[in-house]
């Protein structure tokens, strides 16, 4: 029985085909696994657990079904859906993870992250991240009427879109020293993350030991996932030839 990892589906109500792709993946692929890890940005935007779009219900129901079948689902938030909380996780039958999580993946100590915290060269993003993760601000946001939440989210999205045009692809990728630092700190030889939308398996060296960094891909017209088993692991993405 395998363990599956996905991230960056960016589900949104305006893309029913993407929602269908996610439902099909859960129905046909995830149903055979032991554990499913969702490493952030399942949703393109999340304005609070009290505002669950009707369009997302097929995905949530499918996750509930997996839970009933005894498949354990773990949910990490990303930079777009970080307002997800315990309520929606419970509804999905999933366990909400913190920003960094260490697991034993078939004998390999593995660190799981969304990946945005590794982009330390993106100073403007990291500054924005600090204030948007402030618990008091989040509490205030949660208690605002939908109209205001939507308005603030639109302002952030617009600023982000404008600023991204001025940032180089290097700035928006992970910082190699930060990768080494966190892998050393958590004493792991394997890291799995998403966020950068650059699916790949990188080999590196951590404290003289050979290590691996696996980057999950974002979803478009096909599913992108990492499948790990006792003996092998495979990153499945249309951009990668296996
Ligand atoms: O998401 P992606 O890949 O396109 O870009 C990310 C970074 N951008 C973001 C922003 C999200 O896209 C939109 C999030 C909406 C959240 C809604 C909930 C709000 C809750 C608030 C609770 C207090 O994450 C982008 C990175 C890129 O990844 C690569 O890593 O570069 O970061 C940016 O571009 C951020 C900008 O540099 C800084 C934005 C400052 C926004 C300030 C708005 C102030 C409005 C104040 C109004 C009173
Ligand atoms: Mn992301």
Short mmCIF file of N, CA and C and ligand atoms in Angstrom, two decimals, residues 8 10 41 79 114 195 197, ligand 2:
data_model
loop_
_atom_site.label_atom_id
_atom_site.label_comp_id
_atom_site.label_asym_id
_atom_site.label_seq_id
_atom_site.Cartn_x
_atom_site.Cartn_y
_atom_site.Cartn_z
N UNK A 8 -0.74 21.99 -4.63
CA UNK A 8 -0.93 23.01 -5.68
C UNK A 8 -1.97 22.64 -6.75
N UNK A 10 -4.85 24.09 -6.69
CA UNK A 10 -5.44 25.42 -6.91
C UNK A 10 -6.89 25.31 -7.38
N UNK A 41 -2.13 24.51 -0.86
CA UNK A 41 -2.77 25.05 -2.06
C UNK A 41 -3.65 24.04 -2.77
N UNK A 79 0.24 28.89 0.61
CA UNK A 79 0.20 30.35 0.69
C UNK A 79 -1.10 30.93 0.15
N UNK A 114 5.14 23.16 2.64
CA UNK A 114 4.49 23.63 1.41
C UNK A 114 5.58 24.09 0.44
N UNK A 195 4.76 24.27 -4.09
CA UNK A 195 4.75 25.73 -4.21
C UNK A 195 5.42 26.31 -5.46
N UNK A 197 6.01 25.02 -8.32
CA UNK A 197 5.45 24.50 -9.58
C UNK A 197 6.57 24.06 -10.54
MN1 LIG B 2 1.83 27.85 -3.19
#
